[in-house]
């Protein structure tokens, strides 16, 4: 039998790793983890997690596994050759000294420990007879070798642990939560050790960094920031004006704890990441979304790509992670493997910015997630300019604990008075170029419409009217979109004296720090409107009486709103209620408190009624999630409202053909991982994501070719029109009005 017991092969890597060496790496990370976040677990659970780390891989001491890691000439005779390999996690339990563990911890704790080891990898169903044969006939040969490595194991491996690994025990919610902590954090230690990563990175002096940033600008904490700094140990729902400094407030609330900061749009996530990383100078922050590698590559420029930051961000090891909600909230599905994320969130603070911008299904996931997180000991902060009361109602129903101040936090001017920023005019007709050019264009003009198609039509109309105009929406290749995002942010800076006109979609609705002078917008619904208004007179008093916000409700309906189409931008009931209530404030100064009162008038269960599809989807999803049993679902839930396909427009391919082919050739040369990531990111600069339904409709008639990198990476070339000025122009009509 083997005397050197391997955990990892040396065939594919430079150095083989023994079971003891690998275990020592887990235990070392366990100690450092406990130093950084000592309150993540109780004293007893820290000990239990160390036991799980100690025993999780001893089951690799079996002939089949050891043979698998060695070259043919080094393999040994397998007396059980006719039996398929039994997963090592199952065998690890056979080596564990059950009687001694029971004396040390008690029955309930040992059940949790055994379950964590037994299921630390999700495997196929147990083959009990095969497992028994391997334990009785093979494991006995490795006891002395394990003892020599310093493992305290059974002298005779036992298969009588079945009652300790029955998942029925986890039907009790307290037991499930306890299991999640130990199993999830065992996975975290294991992945970090295997990937040669830190399990957690110490946060450093976050508060000192924010204080220093304030001092350098001559700022003092406002009421919101004082409040969140004072009540760091509570959960909060905070309603506050746009531009009031919610990001800084969130960092004060975060303090020295681990943070997960979620926002609805990638452009706003990138902007917040850059503010914290560059402006504040806090470097221990990660950027996590579907384009994260591309964003890291952009920021690296000619420098080497920071794989340290990327890999630690992916493992949620950074003290602060800025992310999209779909990357983190899927644990609510309780699918096999969900434990890692929930275990991390059990000692983290979860920040949710602008919750009202999510679909009803996603809001249901978020609220159910907050239920699990708070049950496990984690904290949350919801901060938003507008909060539908039906969300608060649902949180009370779920018994989620939180504080909510009686009054919203409103942005004050230099005299300590509440800022008045918006005078509203509603026009019950379509938004046209004529409506805009009737006003002075010698200022910063922002136009926000509901669909890309409407934005492109307006752009054409402005060009025909001989007006210089810029366009930003989701249907530009990444390279062009990045340039446009940087350009609108530059014009939108308060100290920028330039003027210009920008036509956009909802891309700029949330947490993008731009400040324009006048807004022309289609109505979607009230929360979306107030988000859009937050991009105009963001931090300034408006002293005029002429409207600086013009809202167009359409002759019948504005673009993207339909009474029945499932791809409608917003639920028709919510649109109609918003229109009805907002008309009462036509031609008026809209005070900040009034905006919040309007939300309460619209987004209640009584007002929306039973025919509201938004409310139905919210209720159905929340009920489904409340009734989900652990491990009932086998796959992660799909959280994106629209499934996308990444394509290259034919016009872009023609223009960049040489560059694309050079990238393909260099990728065939099997470059280093860093170089491969950079090359793939260069290629992705020429791509756009479009809805799967649009791709399927275009596939037969408009597909020209495809760029194939490997079996996982394929970019169809689609012969839709594309220009740098207008973006991708659909050649199909169905649904185009709604996206």
mmCIF file of C-alpha atoms in Angstrom, residues 122-366:
data_model
loop_
_atom_site.group_PDB
_atom_site.id
_atom_site.type_symbol
_atom_site.label_atom_id
_atom_site.label_comp_id
_atom_site.label_asym_id
_atom_site.label_seq_id
_atom_site.Cartn_x
_atom_site.Cartn_y
_atom_site.Cartn_z
ATOM 1 C CA UNK A 122 -21.746 17.500 -3.879
ATOM 2 C CA UNK A 123 -21.668 14.001 -5.364
ATOM 3 C CA UNK A 124 -23.999 11.388 -6.786
ATOM 4 C CA UNK A 125 -26.150 9.244 -4.524
ATOM 5 C CA UNK A 126 -24.316 6.998 -2.089
ATOM 6 C CA UNK A 127 -23.641 3.390 -3.102
ATOM 7 C CA UNK A 128 -23.792 1.942 0.385
ATOM 8 C CA UNK A 129 -22.666 -1.604 -0.426
ATOM 9 C CA UNK A 130 -19.646 -0.401 -2.423
ATOM 10 C CA UNK A 131 -18.847 2.081 0.326
ATOM 11 C CA UNK A 132 -18.970 -0.679 2.939
ATOM 12 C CA UNK A 133 -16.617 -2.926 0.928
ATOM 13 C CA UNK A 134 -14.052 -0.151 0.452
ATOM 14 C CA UNK A 135 -14.186 0.752 4.163
ATOM 15 C CA UNK A 136 -13.783 -2.857 5.308
ATOM 16 C CA UNK A 137 -11.306 -4.158 2.729
ATOM 17 C CA UNK A 138 -9.231 -1.127 1.669
ATOM 18 C CA UNK A 139 -9.188 1.674 4.244
ATOM 19 C CA UNK A 140 -7.737 -0.566 6.968
ATOM 20 C CA UNK A 141 -4.492 -0.607 4.965
ATOM 21 C CA UNK A 142 -4.021 3.164 5.337
ATOM 22 C CA UNK A 143 -4.641 3.694 9.057
ATOM 23 C CA UNK A 144 -0.980 3.527 10.049
ATOM 24 C CA UNK A 145 0.091 5.823 7.190
ATOM 25 C CA UNK A 146 -2.492 8.413 8.304
ATOM 26 C CA UNK A 147 -1.342 8.064 11.919
ATOM 27 C CA UNK A 148 2.226 8.661 10.779
ATOM 28 C CA UNK A 149 1.015 11.881 9.145
ATOM 29 C CA UNK A 150 -0.393 13.010 12.501
ATOM 30 C CA UNK A 151 -4.082 12.222 11.878
ATOM 31 C CA UNK A 152 -5.975 10.751 14.831
ATOM 32 C CA UNK A 153 -8.240 8.185 13.108
ATOM 33 C CA UNK A 154 -10.093 4.989 13.963
ATOM 34 C CA UNK A 155 -7.841 1.947 14.293
ATOM 35 C CA UNK A 156 -10.499 0.121 12.316
ATOM 36 C CA UNK A 157 -12.464 2.368 9.901
ATOM 37 C CA UNK A 158 -16.219 2.107 10.614
ATOM 38 C CA UNK A 159 -19.282 2.300 8.381
ATOM 39 C CA UNK A 160 -21.750 2.815 11.235
ATOM 40 C CA UNK A 161 -22.012 6.588 10.783
ATOM 41 C CA UNK A 162 -25.182 6.580 8.639
ATOM 42 C CA UNK A 163 -27.457 8.093 11.284
ATOM 43 C CA UNK A 164 -25.046 11.031 11.565
ATOM 44 C CA UNK A 165 -25.155 11.850 7.835
ATOM 45 C CA UNK A 166 -28.902 11.729 7.215
ATOM 46 C CA UNK A 167 -30.042 14.992 5.608
ATOM 47 C CA UNK A 168 -33.450 14.656 7.279
ATOM 48 C CA UNK A 169 -31.731 16.254 10.268
ATOM 49 C CA UNK A 170 -31.495 19.442 8.205
ATOM 50 C CA UNK A 171 -35.277 19.778 7.837
ATOM 51 C CA UNK A 172 -35.165 21.649 11.154
ATOM 52 C CA UNK A 173 -34.197 25.202 10.238
ATOM 53 C CA UNK A 174 -31.809 25.712 13.200
ATOM 54 C CA UNK A 175 -29.908 22.567 12.234
ATOM 55 C CA UNK A 176 -29.766 23.691 8.601
ATOM 56 C CA UNK A 177 -28.302 27.072 9.546
ATOM 57 C CA UNK A 178 -25.695 25.428 11.778
ATOM 58 C CA UNK A 179 -24.738 23.027 8.979
ATOM 59 C CA UNK A 180 -24.528 25.901 6.482
ATOM 60 C CA UNK A 181 -22.004 27.720 8.679
ATOM 61 C CA UNK A 182 -19.658 24.754 9.049
ATOM 62 C CA UNK A 183 -20.037 23.213 5.594
ATOM 63 C CA UNK A 184 -19.987 26.563 3.777
ATOM 64 C CA UNK A 185 -16.894 27.805 5.600
ATOM 65 C CA UNK A 186 -15.169 24.434 5.162
ATOM 66 C CA UNK A 187 -15.683 24.917 1.415
ATOM 67 C CA UNK A 188 -14.295 28.447 1.713
ATOM 68 C CA UNK A 189 -11.143 27.178 3.450
ATOM 69 C CA UNK A 190 -10.781 24.339 0.959
ATOM 70 C CA UNK A 191 -11.166 26.521 -2.158
ATOM 71 C CA UNK A 192 -8.718 29.088 -0.772
ATOM 72 C CA UNK A 193 -6.121 26.425 0.061
ATOM 73 C CA UNK A 194 -6.518 24.687 -3.306
ATOM 74 C CA UNK A 195 -6.286 27.988 -5.180
ATOM 75 C CA UNK A 196 -3.328 29.278 -3.100
ATOM 76 C CA UNK A 197 -5.485 32.240 -2.037
ATOM 77 C CA UNK A 198 -6.168 34.046 1.217
ATOM 78 C CA UNK A 199 -9.436 32.905 2.757
ATOM 79 C CA UNK A 200 -10.135 36.524 3.760
ATOM 80 C CA UNK A 201 -8.236 39.794 3.362
ATOM 81 C CA UNK A 202 -8.144 42.033 6.430
ATOM 82 C CA UNK A 203 -10.233 45.187 5.893
ATOM 83 C CA UNK A 204 -7.805 47.812 7.183
ATOM 84 C CA UNK A 205 -8.957 51.207 8.437
ATOM 85 C CA UNK A 206 -12.085 51.859 6.355
ATOM 86 C CA UNK A 207 -13.437 54.580 8.649
ATOM 87 C CA UNK A 208 -10.093 56.367 8.730
ATOM 88 C CA UNK A 209 -9.956 56.352 4.927
ATOM 89 C CA UNK A 210 -13.456 57.855 4.618
ATOM 90 C CA UNK A 211 -12.678 60.443 7.302
ATOM 91 C CA UNK A 212 -9.504 61.412 5.479
ATOM 92 C CA UNK A 213 -11.427 61.730 2.215
ATOM 93 C CA UNK A 214 -13.956 64.037 3.890
ATOM 94 C CA UNK A 215 -11.179 66.064 5.490
ATOM 95 C CA UNK A 216 -9.388 66.542 2.153
ATOM 96 C CA UNK A 217 -12.588 68.020 0.655
ATOM 97 C CA UNK A 218 -13.577 70.012 3.727
ATOM 98 C CA UNK A 219 -16.746 67.901 4.246
ATOM 99 C CA UNK A 220 -18.482 67.004 7.475
ATOM 100 C CA UNK A 221 -20.803 64.063 8.055
ATOM 101 C CA UNK A 222 -24.428 64.869 7.289
ATOM 102 C CA UNK A 223 -27.387 63.497 9.255
ATOM 103 C CA UNK A 224 -27.597 60.282 7.182
ATOM 104 C CA UNK A 225 -23.907 59.528 7.600
ATOM 105 C CA UNK A 226 -24.019 60.306 11.340
ATOM 106 C CA UNK A 227 -27.024 58.024 11.767
ATOM 107 C CA UNK A 228 -25.428 55.072 9.953
ATOM 108 C CA UNK A 229 -22.136 55.613 11.763
ATOM 109 C CA UNK A 230 -23.936 55.588 15.130
ATOM 110 C CA UNK A 231 -26.012 52.433 14.487
ATOM 111 C CA UNK A 232 -23.501 50.089 12.879
ATOM 112 C CA UNK A 233 -24.886 46.972 14.556
ATOM 113 C CA UNK A 234 -28.463 47.275 13.277
ATOM 114 C CA UNK A 235 -30.269 46.446 10.046
ATOM 115 C CA UNK A 236 -31.627 49.508 8.279
ATOM 116 C CA UNK A 237 -34.103 50.634 5.679
ATOM 117 C CA UNK A 238 -33.152 54.192 4.800
ATOM 118 C CA UNK A 239 -34.956 56.541 2.441
ATOM 119 C CA UNK A 240 -32.720 59.401 1.354
ATOM 120 C CA UNK A 241 -32.477 61.968 -1.441
ATOM 121 C CA UNK A 242 -30.345 61.205 -4.486
ATOM 122 C CA UNK A 243 -26.933 62.844 -4.251
ATOM 123 C CA UNK A 244 -26.977 62.977 -0.443
ATOM 124 C CA UNK A 245 -23.897 60.783 0.022
ATOM 125 C CA UNK A 246 -25.414 57.339 0.494
ATOM 126 C CA UNK A 247 -22.162 55.610 -0.531
ATOM 127 C CA UNK A 248 -20.206 57.374 2.203
ATOM 128 C CA UNK A 249 -22.995 56.600 4.670
ATOM 129 C CA UNK A 250 -22.862 52.923 3.735
ATOM 130 C CA UNK A 251 -19.093 52.831 4.360
ATOM 131 C CA UNK A 252 -19.569 54.414 7.791
ATOM 132 C CA UNK A 253 -22.142 51.730 8.596
ATOM 133 C CA UNK A 254 -19.812 49.021 7.282
ATOM 134 C CA UNK A 255 -16.955 49.971 9.601
ATOM 135 C CA UNK A 256 -14.480 47.089 10.039
ATOM 136 C CA UNK A 257 -16.946 44.420 8.900
ATOM 137 C CA UNK A 258 -17.023 42.524 5.644
ATOM 138 C CA UNK A 259 -19.293 44.157 3.065
ATOM 139 C CA UNK A 260 -21.261 43.142 -0.020
ATOM 140 C CA UNK A 261 -22.439 46.260 -1.903
ATOM 141 C CA UNK A 262 -25.061 45.616 -4.592
ATOM 142 C CA UNK A 263 -26.389 47.961 -7.283
ATOM 143 C CA UNK A 264 -28.788 47.330 -10.176
ATOM 144 C CA UNK A 265 -26.679 48.473 -13.165
ATOM 145 C CA UNK A 266 -23.131 47.588 -14.198
ATOM 146 C CA UNK A 267 -22.344 51.177 -15.180
ATOM 147 C CA UNK A 268 -23.221 52.351 -11.664
ATOM 148 C CA UNK A 269 -21.282 49.463 -10.100
ATOM 149 C CA UNK A 270 -18.190 50.430 -12.097
ATOM 150 C CA UNK A 271 -18.635 54.078 -11.059
ATOM 151 C CA UNK A 272 -18.962 53.249 -7.330
ATOM 152 C CA UNK A 273 -15.975 50.890 -7.537
ATOM 153 C CA UNK A 274 -13.839 53.652 -9.089
ATOM 154 C CA UNK A 275 -14.975 56.193 -6.489
ATOM 155 C CA UNK A 276 -14.071 53.933 -3.573
ATOM 156 C CA UNK A 277 -10.866 52.621 -5.152
ATOM 157 C CA UNK A 278 -9.528 55.831 -6.693
ATOM 158 C CA UNK A 279 -11.180 58.797 -4.962
ATOM 159 C CA UNK A 280 -11.249 57.356 -1.449
ATOM 160 C CA UNK A 281 -8.006 55.413 -1.942
ATOM 161 C CA UNK A 282 -9.424 52.189 -0.488
ATOM 162 C CA UNK A 283 -7.751 49.393 -2.439
ATOM 163 C CA UNK A 284 -9.247 46.344 -0.720
ATOM 164 C CA UNK A 285 -12.377 46.391 -2.838
ATOM 165 C CA UNK A 286 -13.459 43.938 -5.520
ATOM 166 C CA UNK A 287 -15.576 44.405 -8.642
ATOM 167 C CA UNK A 288 -17.841 41.433 -9.359
ATOM 168 C CA UNK A 289 -20.159 41.141 -12.342
ATOM 169 C CA UNK A 290 -20.313 39.324 -15.685
ATOM 170 C CA UNK A 291 -17.819 41.739 -17.288
ATOM 171 C CA UNK A 292 -15.426 41.917 -14.326
ATOM 172 C CA UNK A 293 -12.370 40.637 -16.208
ATOM 173 C CA UNK A 294 -12.899 43.188 -18.939
ATOM 174 C CA UNK A 295 -13.195 45.983 -16.379
ATOM 175 C CA UNK A 296 -10.056 44.871 -14.526
ATOM 176 C CA UNK A 297 -8.198 44.673 -17.854
ATOM 177 C CA UNK A 298 -9.268 48.244 -18.737
ATOM 178 C CA UNK A 299 -7.994 49.545 -15.431
ATOM 179 C CA UNK A 300 -4.716 47.630 -15.800
ATOM 180 C CA UNK A 301 -3.946 49.275 -19.144
ATOM 181 C CA UNK A 302 -0.415 48.255 -20.175
ATOM 182 C CA UNK A 303 0.301 46.831 -16.719
ATOM 183 C CA UNK A 304 -0.043 43.162 -15.815
ATOM 184 C CA UNK A 305 -3.595 42.076 -15.062
ATOM 185 C CA UNK A 306 -4.151 41.784 -11.304
ATOM 186 C CA UNK A 307 -5.093 38.102 -11.023
ATOM 187 C CA UNK A 308 -4.711 38.371 -7.246
ATOM 188 C CA UNK A 309 -7.584 40.864 -7.096
ATOM 189 C CA UNK A 310 -9.702 38.959 -9.638
ATOM 190 C CA UNK A 311 -9.345 35.567 -7.946
ATOM 191 C CA UNK A 312 -9.929 36.921 -4.450
ATOM 192 C CA UNK A 313 -12.983 38.829 -5.677
ATOM 193 C CA UNK A 314 -14.444 35.702 -7.277
ATOM 194 C CA UNK A 315 -14.017 33.868 -3.974
ATOM 195 C CA UNK A 316 -15.648 36.764 -2.047
ATOM 196 C CA UNK A 317 -12.428 37.193 -0.059
ATOM 197 C CA UNK A 318 -12.172 40.968 -0.430
ATOM 198 C CA UNK A 319 -13.323 43.020 2.595
ATOM 199 C CA UNK A 320 -15.703 44.904 0.270
ATOM 200 C CA UNK A 321 -17.205 43.555 -2.943
ATOM 201 C CA UNK A 322 -19.207 45.755 -5.320
ATOM 202 C CA UNK A 323 -21.500 43.479 -7.320
ATOM 203 C CA UNK A 324 -24.697 42.849 -9.232
ATOM 204 C CA UNK A 325 -27.423 41.156 -7.196
ATOM 205 C CA UNK A 326 -27.645 38.092 -9.484
ATOM 206 C CA UNK A 327 -24.043 37.178 -8.596
ATOM 207 C CA UNK A 328 -24.828 36.777 -4.899
ATOM 208 C CA UNK A 329 -28.541 36.268 -4.152
ATOM 209 C CA UNK A 330 -29.038 32.939 -5.969
ATOM 210 C CA UNK A 331 -28.343 31.039 -2.701
ATOM 211 C CA UNK A 332 -32.032 31.589 -1.918
ATOM 212 C CA UNK A 333 -32.770 28.633 -4.232
ATOM 213 C CA UNK A 334 -31.167 26.341 -1.578
ATOM 214 C CA UNK A 335 -29.627 24.268 -4.380
ATOM 215 C CA UNK A 336 -26.678 21.904 -3.636
ATOM 216 C CA UNK A 337 -23.676 24.135 -2.919
ATOM 217 C CA UNK A 338 -25.652 27.202 -1.746
ATOM 218 C CA UNK A 339 -24.035 26.986 1.687
ATOM 219 C CA UNK A 340 -20.807 28.822 0.768
ATOM 220 C CA UNK A 341 -22.472 32.143 -0.047
ATOM 221 C CA UNK A 342 -24.909 32.089 2.858
ATOM 222 C CA UNK A 343 -22.123 31.158 5.273
ATOM 223 C CA UNK A 344 -20.105 34.169 4.074
ATOM 224 C CA UNK A 345 -23.115 36.465 4.376
ATOM 225 C CA UNK A 346 -23.739 35.249 7.935
ATOM 226 C CA UNK A 347 -20.818 37.433 9.125
ATOM 227 C CA UNK A 348 -21.128 40.121 6.447
ATOM 228 C CA UNK A 349 -23.032 43.351 5.953
ATOM 229 C CA UNK A 350 -25.206 43.397 2.844
ATOM 230 C CA UNK A 351 -25.831 46.790 1.208
ATOM 231 C CA UNK A 352 -28.672 47.116 -1.322
ATOM 232 C CA UNK A 353 -28.864 50.355 -3.260
ATOM 233 C CA UNK A 354 -32.083 51.336 -5.083
ATOM 234 C CA UNK A 355 -34.048 48.121 -4.470
ATOM 235 C CA UNK A 356 -37.093 49.451 -6.339
ATOM 236 C CA UNK A 357 -35.231 49.194 -9.666
ATOM 237 C CA UNK A 358 -35.335 45.393 -9.663
ATOM 238 C CA UNK A 359 -38.014 43.218 -11.233
ATOM 239 C CA UNK A 360 -40.712 41.862 -8.877
ATOM 240 C CA UNK A 361 -39.131 38.404 -9.072
ATOM 241 C CA UNK A 362 -35.703 39.727 -8.093
ATOM 242 C CA UNK A 363 -37.137 41.793 -5.224
ATOM 243 C CA UNK A 364 -38.756 38.612 -3.888
ATOM 244 C CA UNK A 365 -35.361 36.875 -4.039
ATOM 245 C CA UNK A 366 -33.707 39.813 -2.266
#
